[in-house]
Short mmCIF file of C-alpha atoms (C1' of nucleotides) in Angstrom, two decimals:
data_model
loop_
_atom_site.label_atom_id
_atom_site.label_comp_id
_atom_site.label_asym_id
_atom_site.label_seq_id
_atom_site.Cartn_x
_atom_site.Cartn_y
_atom_site.Cartn_z
CA UNK N 27 237.17 -22.76 -77.04
CA UNK N 28 238.99 -21.02 -74.30
CA UNK N 29 240.90 -18.22 -75.91
CA UNK N 30 243.28 -17.45 -73.24
CA UNK N 31 246.01 -14.87 -73.69
CA UNK N 32 249.33 -15.75 -72.07
CA UNK N 33 249.36 -14.47 -68.41
CA UNK N 34 251.65 -11.54 -67.98
CA UNK N 35 252.21 -12.25 -64.46
CA UNK N 36 253.48 -15.52 -65.22
CA UNK N 37 256.36 -14.13 -67.47
CA UNK N 38 256.84 -11.48 -65.27
CA UNK N 39 259.86 -8.93 -65.18
CA UNK N 40 258.55 -8.20 -61.58
CA UNK N 41 259.17 -4.49 -60.89
CA UNK N 42 259.24 -5.28 -57.28
CA UNK N 43 262.37 -7.35 -57.63
CA UNK N 44 265.19 -5.14 -57.07
CA UNK N 45 268.45 -5.77 -58.26
CA UNK N 46 270.30 -2.62 -57.66
CA UNK N 47 272.41 -3.92 -54.40
CA UNK N 48 272.38 -7.71 -55.59
CA UNK N 49 275.84 -9.11 -55.77
CA UNK N 50 276.92 -10.95 -58.89
CA UNK N 51 277.20 -14.74 -58.50
CA UNK N 52 277.55 -18.20 -60.49
CA UNK N 53 275.24 -20.16 -58.19
CA UNK N 54 271.95 -19.60 -56.67
CA UNK N 55 269.19 -21.66 -55.18
CA UNK N 56 265.63 -20.86 -56.80
CA UNK N 57 263.13 -21.80 -53.97
CA UNK N 58 260.24 -23.75 -55.29
CA UNK N 59 258.06 -26.66 -54.27
CA UNK N 60 256.17 -29.30 -56.41
CA UNK N 61 258.92 -29.20 -58.90
CA UNK N 62 259.97 -32.54 -60.73
CA UNK N 63 263.19 -31.22 -62.56
CA UNK N 64 263.99 -34.25 -64.32
CA UNK N 65 260.43 -34.78 -65.75
CA UNK N 66 260.23 -31.26 -66.89
CA UNK N 67 263.31 -31.44 -68.73
CA UNK N 68 263.03 -34.65 -70.16
CA UNK N 69 259.40 -34.69 -71.03
CA UNK N 70 259.78 -33.75 -74.75
CA UNK N 71 259.30 -29.92 -74.48
CA UNK N 72 263.15 -28.88 -74.73
CA UNK N 73 265.68 -31.07 -76.50
CA UNK N 74 269.22 -29.67 -75.12
CA UNK N 75 269.24 -30.94 -71.51
CA UNK N 76 271.77 -33.69 -70.71
CA UNK N 77 271.59 -35.65 -67.41
CA UNK N 78 274.69 -36.29 -65.46
CA UNK N 79 273.62 -38.12 -62.30
CA UNK N 80 270.72 -36.04 -60.89
CA UNK N 81 272.18 -32.71 -62.48
CA UNK N 82 271.19 -31.43 -65.81
CA UNK N 83 273.48 -29.20 -68.04
CA UNK N 84 272.10 -27.11 -70.77
CA UNK N 85 271.79 -23.62 -72.45
CA UNK N 86 269.21 -20.86 -71.89
CA UNK N 87 269.91 -18.09 -74.13
CA UNK N 88 273.44 -17.30 -74.28
CA UNK N 89 274.08 -19.04 -70.73
CA UNK N 90 275.57 -22.40 -70.25
CA UNK N 91 273.40 -23.70 -66.98
CA UNK N 92 273.78 -26.57 -64.85
CA UNK N 93 270.74 -27.31 -62.69
CA UNK N 94 270.39 -29.92 -59.58
CA UNK N 95 267.15 -30.36 -57.90
CA UNK N 96 267.84 -29.90 -54.17
CA UNK N 97 265.80 -29.73 -50.95
CA UNK N 98 263.51 -26.94 -51.07
CA UNK N 99 264.41 -25.78 -54.48
CA UNK N 100 266.81 -25.97 -57.58
CA UNK N 101 270.34 -25.27 -57.53
CA UNK N 102 271.57 -23.61 -60.45
CA UNK N 103 275.37 -22.78 -61.53
CA UNK N 104 276.46 -20.66 -64.57
CA UNK N 105 279.97 -20.08 -66.00
CA UNK N 106 279.96 -16.38 -65.82
CA UNK N 107 278.43 -14.48 -62.88
CA UNK N 108 274.79 -13.28 -62.79
CA UNK N 109 273.34 -10.37 -61.14
CA UNK N 110 269.75 -10.93 -61.96
CA UNK N 111 268.33 -14.59 -62.37
CA UNK N 112 264.98 -13.72 -63.41
CA UNK N 113 265.51 -15.22 -66.80
CA UNK N 114 265.97 -18.24 -65.30
CA UNK N 115 262.96 -18.13 -62.97
CA UNK N 116 261.04 -17.30 -66.27
CA UNK N 117 262.40 -20.27 -68.26
CA UNK N 118 262.02 -22.72 -65.54
CA UNK N 119 258.42 -21.01 -64.29
CA UNK N 120 259.20 -21.65 -60.74
CA UNK N 121 256.89 -18.80 -59.82
CA UNK N 122 253.95 -20.69 -61.02
CA UNK N 123 251.92 -21.89 -58.26
CA UNK N 124 251.41 -25.52 -59.48
CA UNK N 125 248.22 -25.95 -57.17
CA UNK N 126 246.39 -23.40 -58.82
CA UNK N 127 247.08 -25.10 -62.39
CA UNK N 128 246.35 -28.62 -61.08
CA UNK N 129 243.23 -27.56 -59.26
CA UNK N 130 241.68 -26.47 -62.53
CA UNK N 131 242.26 -29.80 -64.42
CA UNK N 132 239.16 -31.90 -64.90
CA UNK N 133 238.14 -33.79 -61.71
CA UNK N 134 238.16 -37.14 -63.81
CA UNK N 135 240.05 -40.46 -63.29
CA UNK N 136 242.40 -40.07 -66.14
CA UNK N 137 243.72 -36.77 -64.74
CA UNK N 138 243.95 -37.77 -61.31
CA UNK N 139 246.31 -40.80 -62.33
CA UNK N 140 248.45 -38.60 -64.45
CA UNK N 141 248.77 -36.27 -61.45
CA UNK N 142 249.71 -39.03 -59.17
CA UNK N 143 252.32 -40.32 -61.67
CA UNK N 144 253.81 -36.84 -62.66
CA UNK N 145 253.16 -34.31 -59.71
CA UNK N 146 255.81 -31.77 -60.30
CA UNK N 147 255.97 -31.66 -64.00
CA UNK N 148 256.04 -28.13 -65.44
CA UNK N 149 255.70 -26.33 -68.79
CA UNK N 150 258.75 -24.36 -69.45
CA UNK N 151 258.81 -20.69 -70.96
CA UNK N 152 261.19 -21.10 -73.91
CA UNK N 153 262.58 -18.69 -76.25
CA UNK N 154 260.43 -18.35 -79.22
CA UNK N 155 262.89 -18.74 -82.08
CA UNK N 156 264.78 -21.72 -80.45
CA UNK N 157 261.31 -23.37 -79.85
CA UNK N 158 259.94 -22.73 -83.21
CA UNK N 159 263.11 -24.10 -85.00
CA UNK N 160 263.20 -26.82 -82.68
CA UNK N 161 259.65 -27.86 -83.39
CA UNK N 162 260.03 -27.29 -87.15
CA UNK N 163 262.84 -29.84 -86.87
CA UNK N 164 260.63 -32.40 -84.81
CA UNK N 165 258.29 -33.17 -87.52
CA UNK N 166 257.97 -36.76 -87.99
CA UNK N 167 260.72 -37.52 -85.62
CA UNK N 168 261.17 -39.17 -82.33
CA UNK N 169 262.84 -37.15 -79.39
CA UNK N 170 266.21 -38.84 -79.55
CA UNK N 171 266.29 -38.06 -83.24
CA UNK N 172 265.28 -34.38 -82.68
CA UNK N 173 267.85 -34.00 -79.86
CA UNK N 174 270.65 -35.40 -82.46
CA UNK N 175 269.59 -32.93 -85.10
CA UNK N 176 269.50 -30.05 -82.72
CA UNK N 177 272.92 -31.14 -81.13
CA UNK N 178 274.44 -30.99 -84.60
CA UNK N 179 272.76 -27.97 -85.54
CA UNK N 180 274.04 -26.10 -82.67
CA UNK N 181 277.58 -27.57 -82.84
CA UNK N 182 277.76 -26.41 -86.54
CA UNK N 183 276.09 -23.07 -86.42
CA UNK N 184 275.74 -21.91 -82.93
CA UNK N 185 278.06 -19.59 -81.14
CA UNK N 186 280.55 -21.31 -78.83
CA UNK N 187 279.95 -20.56 -75.03
CA UNK N 188 282.19 -20.23 -71.93
CA UNK N 189 282.20 -23.11 -69.81
CA UNK N 190 283.54 -23.59 -66.36
CA UNK N 191 286.27 -26.13 -66.07
CA UNK N 192 284.24 -28.43 -64.03
CA UNK N 193 281.99 -28.81 -67.24
CA UNK N 194 284.58 -30.23 -69.54
CA UNK N 195 283.67 -33.96 -69.84
CA UNK N 196 286.87 -36.24 -69.78
CA UNK N 197 285.88 -38.55 -72.45
CA UNK N 198 283.65 -36.49 -75.07
CA UNK N 199 286.05 -33.66 -74.95
CA UNK N 200 283.59 -31.38 -73.45
CA UNK N 201 281.82 -29.21 -75.90
CA UNK N 202 278.59 -31.01 -75.70
CA UNK N 203 276.16 -28.34 -75.06
CA UNK N 204 278.43 -25.44 -75.15
CA UNK N 205 276.97 -23.57 -78.12
CA UNK N 206 274.34 -20.87 -78.32
CA UNK N 207 271.13 -22.09 -80.57
CA UNK N 208 272.00 -20.58 -83.77
CA UNK N 209 270.05 -17.13 -84.26
CA UNK N 210 267.91 -16.66 -87.48
CA UNK N 211 271.03 -14.78 -88.87
CA UNK N 212 273.14 -17.77 -88.34
CA UNK N 213 270.81 -20.07 -90.17
CA UNK N 214 270.35 -17.79 -93.09
CA UNK N 215 274.29 -17.71 -93.64
CA UNK N 216 274.20 -21.59 -93.81
CA UNK N 217 273.38 -23.48 -97.06
CA UNK N 218 270.47 -25.95 -97.38
CA UNK N 219 273.11 -28.73 -97.91
CA UNK N 220 274.79 -27.60 -94.57
CA UNK N 221 271.61 -28.02 -92.73
CA UNK N 222 270.85 -31.18 -94.48
CA UNK N 223 274.09 -32.32 -93.20
CA UNK N 224 272.73 -32.04 -89.58
CA UNK N 225 270.27 -34.95 -90.65
CA UNK N 226 266.84 -32.93 -90.82
CA UNK N 227 266.46 -33.72 -94.18
CA UNK N 228 263.18 -32.19 -95.97
CA UNK N 229 262.98 -29.94 -92.58
CA UNK N 230 266.00 -27.87 -93.96
CA UNK N 231 264.37 -25.68 -96.33
CA UNK N 232 261.47 -24.89 -94.08
CA UNK N 233 263.95 -23.99 -91.23
CA UNK N 234 265.84 -21.72 -93.81
CA UNK N 235 262.54 -20.14 -94.93
CA UNK N 236 261.36 -19.40 -91.40
CA UNK N 237 265.14 -17.86 -90.65
CA UNK N 238 264.69 -15.73 -93.66
CA UNK N 239 261.42 -14.41 -92.93
CA UNK N 240 262.47 -13.68 -89.49
CA UNK N 241 265.85 -12.34 -90.24
CA UNK N 242 264.56 -9.88 -92.98
CA UNK N 243 261.63 -8.56 -90.70
CA UNK N 244 258.82 -10.09 -92.63
CA UNK N 245 257.81 -12.50 -89.52
CA UNK N 246 258.04 -10.82 -85.95
CA UNK N 247 258.82 -13.37 -83.36
CA UNK N 248 257.05 -11.02 -80.73
CA UNK N 249 253.72 -10.73 -82.53
CA UNK N 250 251.85 -13.60 -81.51
CA UNK N 251 252.63 -12.61 -77.68
CA UNK N 252 249.92 -10.17 -78.29
CA UNK N 253 247.33 -11.93 -80.49
CA UNK N 254 244.62 -14.01 -79.31
CA UNK N 255 245.27 -17.61 -79.47
CA UNK N 256 243.60 -18.32 -82.86
CA UNK N 257 245.42 -15.63 -84.42
CA UNK N 258 248.60 -16.34 -83.13
CA UNK N 259 248.21 -19.99 -84.33
CA UNK N 260 247.28 -18.85 -87.69
CA UNK N 261 250.57 -16.72 -87.99
CA UNK N 262 252.54 -19.86 -86.85
CA UNK N 263 251.10 -22.04 -89.44
CA UNK N 264 251.64 -19.40 -92.14
CA UNK N 265 255.23 -20.75 -91.98
CA UNK N 266 256.07 -23.56 -94.09
CA UNK N 267 256.85 -26.58 -92.20
CA UNK N 268 254.56 -25.45 -89.28
CA UNK N 269 251.06 -27.38 -88.94
CA UNK N 270 248.71 -27.46 -86.05
CA UNK N 271 250.64 -29.56 -83.87
CA UNK N 272 253.80 -27.78 -84.34
CA UNK N 273 251.90 -24.41 -84.01
CA UNK N 274 250.44 -25.50 -80.65
CA UNK N 275 253.78 -26.85 -79.37
CA UNK N 276 255.32 -23.42 -79.98
CA UNK N 277 252.24 -21.41 -78.64
CA UNK N 278 252.36 -23.60 -75.38
CA UNK N 279 256.19 -23.81 -74.70
CA UNK N 280 257.47 -20.58 -75.97
CA UNK N 281 254.52 -18.12 -75.92
CA UNK N 282 252.65 -18.98 -72.74
CA UNK N 283 249.36 -19.97 -74.08
CA UNK N 284 248.35 -22.25 -71.32
CA UNK N 285 245.33 -23.43 -73.29
CA UNK N 286 247.13 -24.62 -76.61
CA UNK N 287 246.77 -28.45 -76.80
CA UNK N 288 249.34 -30.30 -78.88
CA UNK N 289 248.07 -33.56 -80.04
CA UNK N 290 250.69 -35.89 -81.15
CA UNK N 291 250.73 -39.54 -81.48
CA UNK N 292 251.11 -40.12 -77.68
CA UNK N 293 248.50 -37.81 -76.58
CA UNK N 294 246.28 -39.31 -79.20
CA UNK N 295 246.80 -42.77 -77.62
CA UNK N 296 246.32 -41.25 -74.06
CA UNK N 297 243.15 -39.67 -75.11
CA UNK N 298 241.74 -42.71 -76.88
CA UNK N 299 242.80 -44.85 -74.17
CA UNK N 300 241.59 -42.91 -71.23
CA UNK N 301 238.80 -41.21 -72.53
CA UNK N 302 237.46 -42.99 -75.51
CA UNK N 303 238.18 -46.68 -74.76
CA UNK N 304 237.37 -48.54 -77.95
CA UNK N 305 235.77 -46.05 -80.00
CA UNK N 306 237.39 -44.12 -82.80
CA UNK N 307 236.96 -40.42 -82.55
CA UNK N 308 238.27 -38.45 -85.62
CA UNK N 309 241.25 -35.99 -85.11
CA UNK N 310 238.80 -33.11 -85.26
CA UNK N 311 236.43 -34.63 -82.50
CA UNK N 312 239.85 -35.21 -80.29
CA UNK N 313 240.66 -31.66 -80.88
CA UNK N 314 237.14 -30.40 -80.15
CA UNK N 315 237.06 -32.55 -76.83
CA UNK N 316 240.39 -31.29 -75.73
CA UNK N 317 239.66 -27.78 -76.11
CA UNK N 318 236.51 -28.04 -74.01
CA UNK N 319 237.35 -30.88 -71.58
CA UNK N 320 240.70 -29.74 -70.16
CA UNK N 321 240.06 -26.05 -68.98
CA UNK N 322 242.10 -22.98 -68.97
CA UNK N 323 245.41 -25.00 -68.47
CA UNK N 324 244.65 -27.63 -71.02
CA UNK N 325 248.44 -27.15 -72.38
CA UNK N 326 249.58 -28.29 -68.98
CA UNK N 327 247.00 -31.06 -68.92
CA UNK N 328 248.30 -32.22 -72.18
CA UNK N 329 251.87 -32.29 -70.90
CA UNK N 330 250.84 -34.48 -68.00
CA UNK N 331 248.98 -36.98 -70.20
CA UNK N 332 252.07 -37.01 -72.55
CA UNK N 333 254.42 -37.92 -69.78
CA UNK N 334 251.93 -40.04 -68.14
CA UNK N 335 251.60 -42.10 -71.21
CA UNK N 336 255.16 -42.26 -72.27
CA UNK N 337 256.46 -43.13 -68.66
CA UNK N 338 253.82 -45.10 -67.15
CA UNK N 339 251.30 -46.50 -69.79
CA UNK N 340 253.38 -47.39 -72.59
"C1'" DA J 7 242.82 -39.09 -101.93
"C1'" DG J 8 247.40 -41.49 -101.72
"C1'" DC J 9 252.57 -41.13 -101.80
"C1'" DC J 10 257.06 -39.34 -100.77
"C1'" DA J 11 261.08 -37.07 -98.45
"C1'" DG J 12 265.84 -38.64 -93.67
"C1'" DG J 13 266.86 -41.54 -90.27
"C1'" DC J 14 266.25 -43.81 -85.97
"C1'" DT J 15 263.40 -46.25 -82.89
"C1'" DT J 16 259.93 -49.78 -81.84
"C1'" DG J 17 257.38 -53.79 -82.69
"C1'" DG J 18 256.51 -57.85 -84.83
"C1'" DT J 19 258.27 -61.99 -86.72
"C1'" DA B 27 268.52 -61.82 -86.02
"C1'" DC B 28 265.81 -59.09 -89.53
"C1'" DC B 29 262.16 -55.83 -91.66
"C1'" DA B 30 258.44 -53.02 -91.51
"C1'" DA B 31 255.93 -49.53 -89.55
"C1'" DG B 32 255.70 -45.00 -87.16
"C1'" DC B 33 256.79 -40.31 -86.94
"C1'" DA B 34 253.93 -34.50 -89.13
"C1'" DT B 35 254.35 -31.92 -92.78
"C1'" DG B 36 253.99 -29.86 -97.39
"C1'" DG B 37 254.09 -30.88 -102.14
"C1'" DC B 38 253.11 -33.37 -106.17
#
DNA sequence: AGCCAGGCTTGGT
DNA sequence: ACCAAGCATGGC
């Protein structure tokens, strides 16, 4: 199995990027090619993005953001002026050269089809806590329901955010997506009943327990970054409510382990259908196949299979 | 091992 | 139209 530590350069806080003389602004165009914004924001890796036409509004960290795919890049708008946009480049991973990733995919028919269908799909680099909490809440839920739970959680327990007047929706009253994702400290201050009221059911005690461990310092959100994949995975699985699949999601979507390969039902279906036809591999066999077959960017390949299966193969 | 725990979507009838 | 199955995890 490839044990690939996160590539520091792809989460770079590039020292060459001077911001000493940069002006503050509420808009920017991040230049990028090979980027399918809609596929990326709507492929089950993040749950707070809302489409309105061809623009997407959401929250990254403590900032409300509206994104639009434009010729040559991604147009971004924030509510408050920004001097240094590196946080958004990191989140969207616009500095990753997709060609390099796709060239290392296995050269087989299923991957060629998936690339043809989803080219431009990216893996985001999300905040570890939001990602961990979101995927604890994802267990045994479908994407629409996960979005609902997280929207309720943010409205009820997250800090309100500033919005530009243009973001106020005339019919809904406009506070959708205008809350921070609640910090561990916010969650700790909640009760299990209050969390259950966000429709998360049996996941409530898991979320609360994880928040407590993190808030009181027993579990360090930064530690997995510096561990080999297998150890980082074990750390995550030490938390209640985090099994192998959810651990792999957090490793891939937050910590940048490109070789982490989450296998959910959709990916399992894709693997069975595209690589195993009518045979019946065990889950263990599928995992070992995935670990050896898809190379250093297996997680990226997984995202392509996932999106391809959901949007094109059904 | 097999069942249960929210609740919403999907698929079969 | 209805009703069962699926979903990913941990605890019993």
